[in-house]
Coordinates of C-alpha atoms in Angstrom, one line a residue:
X1197 CA -61.3 -57.0 90.7
X1198 CA -58.9 -55.6 93.3
X1199 CA -55.2 -56.1 92.8
X1200 CA -55.0 -58.1 96.0
X1201 CA -57.3 -60.8 94.6
X1202 CA -55.0 -63.6 93.5
X1203 CA -54.9 -65.4 90.2
X1204 CA -56.7 -68.4 91.5
X1205 CA -59.8 -66.5 92.3
X1206 CA -59.8 -65.0 88.8
X1207 CA -59.7 -68.6 87.5
X1208 CA -62.5 -69.6 89.8
X1209 CA -64.6 -66.7 88.5
X1210 CA -63.8 -67.5 84.9
X1211 CA -64.8 -71.1 85.5
X1212 CA -68.1 -70.1 87.1
X1213 CA -68.9 -67.7 84.2
X1214 CA -68.0 -70.3 81.6
X1215 CA -70.0 -73.1 83.3
X1216 CA -73.1 -70.8 83.7
X1217 CA -72.9 -69.6 80.1
X1218 CA -72.8 -73.3 79.0
X1219 CA -75.7 -74.5 81.2
X1220 CA -77.6 -71.6 82.6
X1221 CA -77.6 -73.6 85.9
X1222 CA -76.1 -72.3 89.2
X1223 CA -72.6 -73.5 89.7
X1224 CA -71.4 -75.3 92.9
X1225 CA -68.0 -75.9 94.3
X1226 CA -68.2 -79.6 93.6
X1227 CA -68.9 -79.1 89.9
X1228 CA -66.0 -76.6 89.6
X1229 CA -63.6 -79.2 91.0
X1230 CA -64.9 -81.9 88.7
X1231 CA -64.9 -79.8 85.5
X1232 CA -61.8 -77.7 86.0
X1233 CA -58.2 -78.5 87.1
X1234 CA -58.0 -76.0 89.9
X1235 CA -55.7 -78.2 92.1
X1236 CA -57.1 -77.0 95.4
X1237 CA -59.5 -78.4 98.0
X1238 CA -63.2 -78.0 98.0
X1239 CA -62.9 -75.8 101.2
X1240 CA -60.6 -73.4 99.3
X1241 CA -63.0 -73.2 96.4
X1242 CA -65.9 -72.5 98.8
X1243 CA -63.8 -69.8 100.5
X1244 CA -62.9 -68.2 97.1
X1245 CA -66.6 -68.3 96.1
X1246 CA -67.5 -66.6 99.4
X1247 CA -65.0 -63.8 98.7
X1248 CA -66.2 -63.4 95.1
X1249 CA -69.8 -63.2 96.3
X1250 CA -68.9 -60.6 99.0
X1251 CA -67.1 -58.5 96.2
X1252 CA -70.2 -58.7 94.0
X1253 CA -68.9 -60.9 91.2
X1254 CA -71.3 -63.8 91.8
X1255 CA -74.5 -64.3 93.7
X1256 CA -76.6 -67.1 95.2
X1257 CA -80.2 -67.2 94.0
X1258 CA -81.4 -69.6 96.7
X1259 CA -79.8 -70.7 100.0
X1260 CA -79.1 -74.2 98.8
X1261 CA -78.1 -73.4 95.3
X1262 CA -74.8 -72.8 93.6
X1263 CA -73.7 -69.3 92.4
X1264 CA -74.4 -67.4 89.2
X1265 CA -72.4 -64.5 87.8
X1266 CA -73.5 -60.9 88.3
X1267 CA -73.1 -58.2 85.7
X1268 CA -69.9 -57.2 87.5
X1269 CA -68.7 -60.8 87.2
X1270 CA -69.5 -60.8 83.4
X1271 CA -67.6 -57.5 83.0
X1272 CA -64.5 -58.9 84.8
X1273 CA -64.8 -62.0 82.5
X1274 CA -65.1 -59.8 79.3
X1275 CA -62.2 -57.5 80.4
X1276 CA -60.0 -60.6 80.8
X1277 CA -60.4 -61.5 77.2
X1278 CA -57.2 -60.0 75.6
X1279 CA -57.2 -61.9 72.3
X1280 CA -60.2 -63.1 70.2
X1281 CA -59.9 -66.6 69.1
X1282 CA -59.7 -66.9 65.2
X1283 CA -62.4 -68.8 63.4
X1284 CA -61.5 -72.1 61.7
X1285 CA -60.5 -72.0 58.1
X1286 CA -63.8 -73.7 57.0
X1287 CA -65.7 -71.0 58.9
X1288 CA -63.8 -68.2 57.3
X1289 CA -64.2 -69.6 53.8
X1290 CA -68.0 -70.1 54.4
X1291 CA -68.4 -66.5 55.6
X1292 CA -66.5 -65.0 52.7
X1293 CA -68.2 -67.2 50.1
X1294 CA -71.7 -66.3 51.5
X1295 CA -70.9 -62.5 51.6
X1296 CA -69.2 -62.4 48.2
X1297 CA -72.4 -63.7 46.6
X1298 CA -74.2 -60.4 47.6
X1299 CA -75.3 -58.5 44.5
X1300 CA -74.9 -55.0 46.1
X1301 CA -74.1 -53.3 49.4
X1302 CA -77.6 -53.8 50.9
X1303 CA -77.6 -57.5 50.0
X1304 CA -74.1 -57.9 51.5
X1305 CA -75.2 -56.3 54.7
X1306 CA -78.5 -58.3 54.8
X1307 CA -76.4 -61.5 54.4
X1308 CA -74.0 -60.4 57.1
X1309 CA -76.8 -60.2 59.7
X1310 CA -78.4 -63.4 58.6
X1311 CA -75.0 -65.1 59.0
X1312 CA -74.2 -63.4 62.3
X1313 CA -77.5 -64.4 63.8
X1314 CA -77.0 -68.0 62.7
X1315 CA -73.4 -68.1 64.1
X1316 CA -74.2 -66.5 67.5
X1317 CA -77.9 -67.5 68.0
X1318 CA -78.5 -63.9 68.9
X1319 CA -80.3 -61.0 67.3
X1320 CA -78.0 -59.5 64.7
X1321 CA -78.2 -55.9 63.5
X1322 CA -76.3 -53.7 61.0
X1323 CA -76.5 -50.0 60.1
X1324 CA -76.4 -49.0 56.5
X1325 CA -73.6 -46.5 55.7
X1326 CA -74.6 -43.2 57.2
X1327 CA -75.4 -40.4 54.7
X1328 CA -73.3 -38.0 56.8
X1329 CA -70.1 -39.8 55.8
X1330 CA -71.2 -40.4 52.2
X1331 CA -70.5 -38.5 49.1
X1332 CA -73.1 -38.3 46.2
X1333 CA -71.9 -40.5 43.4
X1334 CA -74.8 -40.0 41.0
X1335 CA -78.5 -39.0 40.7
X1336 CA -80.8 -40.9 38.4
X1337 CA -84.1 -39.2 37.5
X1338 CA -86.9 -41.3 36.1
X1339 CA -90.4 -40.2 34.9
X1340 CA -92.9 -42.5 36.4
X1341 CA -95.6 -40.4 34.7
X1342 CA -95.7 -36.9 33.3
X1343 CA -96.5 -35.6 36.8
X1344 CA -94.4 -37.9 39.0
X1345 CA -90.6 -38.4 39.2
X1346 CA -88.5 -41.1 40.9
X1347 CA -85.2 -39.8 42.2
X1348 CA -82.5 -42.5 42.8
X1349 CA -79.4 -41.5 44.8
X1350 CA -76.3 -43.6 44.6
X1351 CA -73.5 -42.8 47.2
X1352 CA -69.8 -43.6 47.0
X1353 CA -70.4 -46.0 49.9
X1354 CA -72.9 -48.0 47.8
X1355 CA -76.0 -46.9 49.6
X1356 CA -79.1 -46.3 47.4
X1357 CA -82.0 -44.1 48.3
X1358 CA -85.2 -43.4 46.4
X1359 CA -87.6 -40.5 46.6
X1360 CA -90.9 -39.7 44.8
X1361 CA -91.6 -36.2 43.6
X1362 CA -95.2 -35.1 42.7
X1363 CA -95.2 -32.3 40.1
X1364 CA -97.7 -29.5 39.5
X1365 CA -97.0 -29.4 35.7
X1366 CA -96.1 -32.3 33.4
X1367 CA -92.6 -32.8 32.1
X1368 CA -91.4 -34.6 28.9
X1369 CA -88.3 -36.8 28.4
X1370 CA -86.1 -34.0 27.3
X1371 CA -86.9 -32.0 30.4
X1372 CA -86.2 -35.0 32.6
X1373 CA -82.8 -35.5 31.0
X1374 CA -82.0 -31.8 31.6
X1375 CA -83.1 -32.0 35.2
X1376 CA -80.9 -35.1 35.7
X1377 CA -77.9 -33.3 34.2
X1378 CA -78.5 -30.2 36.4
X1379 CA -78.7 -32.2 39.6
X1380 CA -75.6 -34.1 38.9
X1381 CA -73.6 -31.0 37.8
X1382 CA -74.0 -29.4 41.2
X1383 CA -74.2 -32.5 43.5
X1384 CA -71.8 -35.2 42.2
X1385 CA -68.9 -35.7 44.6
X1386 CA -70.4 -33.5 47.3
X1387 CA -71.1 -34.5 50.9
X1388 CA -74.6 -34.1 52.2
X1389 CA -73.6 -31.2 54.4
X1390 CA -72.6 -29.3 51.3
X1391 CA -75.6 -30.3 49.2
X1392 CA -78.1 -27.8 50.5
X1393 CA -76.1 -24.9 49.1
X1394 CA -75.9 -26.5 45.7
X1395 CA -79.6 -27.2 45.6
X1396 CA -80.5 -23.6 46.7
X1397 CA -78.2 -22.2 44.0
X1398 CA -79.9 -24.6 41.5
X1399 CA -83.4 -23.4 42.3
X1400 CA -82.3 -19.7 42.0
X1401 CA -80.8 -20.4 38.5
X1402 CA -83.6 -22.7 37.2
X1403 CA -84.8 -22.0 33.6
X1404 CA -88.4 -21.0 33.3
X1405 CA -89.7 -24.3 31.9
X1406 CA -88.1 -26.3 34.8
X1407 CA -88.6 -23.9 37.6
X1408 CA -91.6 -25.7 39.1
X1409 CA -90.2 -29.3 38.7
X1410 CA -86.8 -28.2 40.1
X1411 CA -88.3 -26.4 43.0
X1412 CA -90.3 -29.4 44.1
X1413 CA -87.3 -31.8 43.5
X1414 CA -84.9 -29.7 45.5
X1415 CA -87.4 -29.2 48.3
X1416 CA -87.9 -33.0 48.6
X1417 CA -84.2 -33.6 48.6
X1418 CA -83.4 -30.9 51.2
X1419 CA -86.2 -31.9 53.6
X1420 CA -85.8 -35.7 53.5
X1421 CA -82.0 -36.2 52.8
X1422 CA -80.1 -33.1 53.7
X1423 CA -81.8 -31.8 56.8
X1424 CA -83.2 -35.1 58.0
X1425 CA -80.9 -37.9 56.7
X1426 CA -82.4 -41.2 57.6
X1427 CA -80.2 -44.0 58.9
X1428 CA -81.4 -47.5 58.0
X1429 CA -81.2 -50.7 59.9
X1430 CA -81.3 -54.4 59.1
X1431 CA -82.2 -56.9 61.8
X1432 CA -82.1 -60.7 61.7
X1433 CA -82.9 -63.5 64.3
X1434 CA -85.3 -61.8 66.7
X1435 CA -86.8 -65.3 67.4
X1436 CA -83.5 -66.1 69.2
X1437 CA -84.5 -63.7 72.0
X1438 CA -87.2 -66.1 73.1
X1439 CA -84.4 -68.0 74.9
X1440 CA -84.2 -65.1 77.3
X1441 CA -87.8 -65.7 78.5
X1442 CA -86.7 -68.5 80.8
X1443 CA -84.5 -66.4 83.1
X1444 CA -85.7 -62.9 82.2
X1445 CA -89.4 -63.0 81.3
X1446 CA -90.0 -59.4 82.3
X1447 CA -87.2 -58.1 80.1
X1448 CA -88.1 -59.9 76.9
X1449 CA -91.0 -57.6 75.8
X1450 CA -88.9 -54.5 76.6
X1451 CA -86.0 -55.7 74.4
X1452 CA -88.4 -56.7 71.6
X1453 CA -90.1 -53.3 71.8
X1454 CA -86.7 -51.5 71.8
X1455 CA -85.6 -53.4 68.7
X1456 CA -88.7 -52.2 66.9
X1457 CA -87.8 -48.6 67.8
X1458 CA -85.0 -48.3 65.2
X1459 CA -83.7 -45.1 66.6
X1460 CA -82.8 -46.9 69.9
X1461 CA -80.8 -49.5 68.0
X1462 CA -79.2 -47.0 65.7
X1463 CA -78.0 -45.1 68.7
X1464 CA -76.3 -48.3 69.9
X1465 CA -74.7 -48.8 66.6
X1466 CA -73.6 -45.2 66.3
X1467 CA -71.5 -45.7 69.4
X1468 CA -69.7 -48.7 67.8
X1469 CA -66.0 -48.5 68.3
X1470 CA -63.4 -47.9 65.6
X1471 CA -62.6 -50.5 63.0
X1472 CA -60.9 -53.6 64.5
X1473 CA -62.3 -53.1 68.0
X1474 CA -65.2 -54.8 69.7
X1475 CA -67.4 -53.1 72.4
X1476 CA -69.5 -55.0 75.0
X1477 CA -72.2 -53.4 77.1
X1478 CA -73.6 -55.7 79.8
X1479 CA -77.0 -55.2 81.4
X1480 CA -77.3 -51.8 83.1
X1481 CA -74.2 -50.5 81.3
X1482 CA -76.6 -49.9 78.4
X1483 CA -78.0 -46.4 78.5
X1484 CA -81.4 -47.5 77.3
X1485 CA -83.5 -49.1 80.1
X1486 CA -85.0 -51.5 77.6
X1487 CA -81.6 -53.3 77.3
X1488 CA -80.9 -53.5 81.0
X1489 CA -81.7 -57.3 80.8
X1490 CA -79.5 -57.9 77.8
X1491 CA -75.9 -57.6 76.5
X1492 CA -74.9 -55.8 73.3
X1493 CA -71.7 -56.6 71.3
X1494 CA -70.8 -54.1 68.6
X1495 CA -68.1 -53.2 66.2
X1496 CA -67.7 -51.2 63.0
X1497 CA -67.3 -52.2 59.3
X1498 CA -65.9 -50.0 56.7
X1499 CA -63.6 -49.6 53.6
X1500 CA -60.3 -47.8 53.0
X1501 CA -59.7 -47.5 56.7
X1502 CA -62.9 -45.5 57.3
X1503 CA -65.9 -46.7 59.3
X1504 CA -69.2 -46.8 57.4
X1505 CA -71.5 -48.1 60.1
X1506 CA -72.0 -50.3 63.1
X1507 CA -72.7 -54.1 63.3
X1508 CA -73.4 -56.3 66.2
X1509 CA -75.7 -58.5 68.3
X1510 CA -78.1 -58.3 71.2
X1511 CA -78.6 -61.3 73.5
X1512 CA -79.0 -62.4 77.1
X1513 CA -76.3 -61.4 79.7
X1514 CA -75.3 -65.0 79.9
X1515 CA -74.3 -65.1 76.2
X1516 CA -71.1 -66.8 75.1
X1517 CA -69.0 -63.6 75.2
X1518 CA -65.8 -65.2 73.9
X1519 CA -67.4 -66.8 70.8
X1520 CA -69.8 -63.9 70.2
X1521 CA -67.0 -61.3 70.2
X1522 CA -64.9 -63.4 67.8
X1523 CA -67.8 -63.9 65.4
X1524 CA -68.9 -60.3 65.4
X1525 CA -65.3 -59.2 64.7
X1526 CA -64.8 -61.8 62.0
X1527 CA -68.1 -61.0 60.1
X1528 CA -67.3 -57.2 60.3
X1529 CA -63.8 -57.8 58.9
X1530 CA -65.1 -59.9 56.0
X1531 CA -67.9 -57.4 55.3
X1532 CA -65.2 -54.7 55.1
X1533 CA -63.1 -56.9 52.8
X1534 CA -66.1 -57.5 50.4
X1535 CA -67.2 -53.9 50.3
X1536 CA -63.6 -52.7 49.6
X1537 CA -63.6 -55.1 46.6
X1538 CA -66.9 -54.1 45.1

């Protein structure tokens, strides 16, 4: 909003946005005067609304109706939120207790999106820690049969990945143990960008009786984890999007389709801000056309001051921005606290 626009008009805009978020009904000047202590005449309010409309912050759907916020109006409202309201003590205790009951990293993150979806009544999403920022903590190798191995990767961020390897020649327990020891000797503590060199060296130095098994194992690891690391996503609460169908029936299928395309959502979460900051994209601010009828609120979670992944919600443009931003921030903060302690 231009600098010449006075504080009163900012208050009128905030009141219109707040009322529309609460009711999803167009807001008129009479209702503003009744609900908010603006201390001016109805003529002044009508004039302010006319100016706000001419500047693109609100619009009138029908000639006889009140006004509703535009995406520009929502952006001004969000930009005016300088401090996020803290959650109540019972809310904070409930979040922490629920997350601390998680048995491992994936369970904690699954609980976080279930909780965030319930708190915000939006679709919640979280990205598992990216392999690009992880170090290899340990490889476990298990013989499912003489001709099939299960590889289990555990990273320092708590992420677990599994891969199956089909062998051309059978292996026994002693060979499996040696294979496990060889993998860990060259990969433990390494980042994934460094892993391909270690795996290539390992194949070149393989003893004759393990050459075939090692070649197949290293090939699977390089192709599926090193060269094409897969980010994983957990969603919760897609049913909440049906509330969008009232005002945005044409956008609902597009948003649902986009949520099924995990790469689209992962791109959103990859752009999550640094720890402690919340980002809001409203309508057409989203790069993906599928989200042009929605708003996306994201932040990062992490441990030891480093971001491990993104977390956030998708909902209608008339979402409760103040409450949603506070809850996204709080859940991410408590996820980070729980992961740091695990």
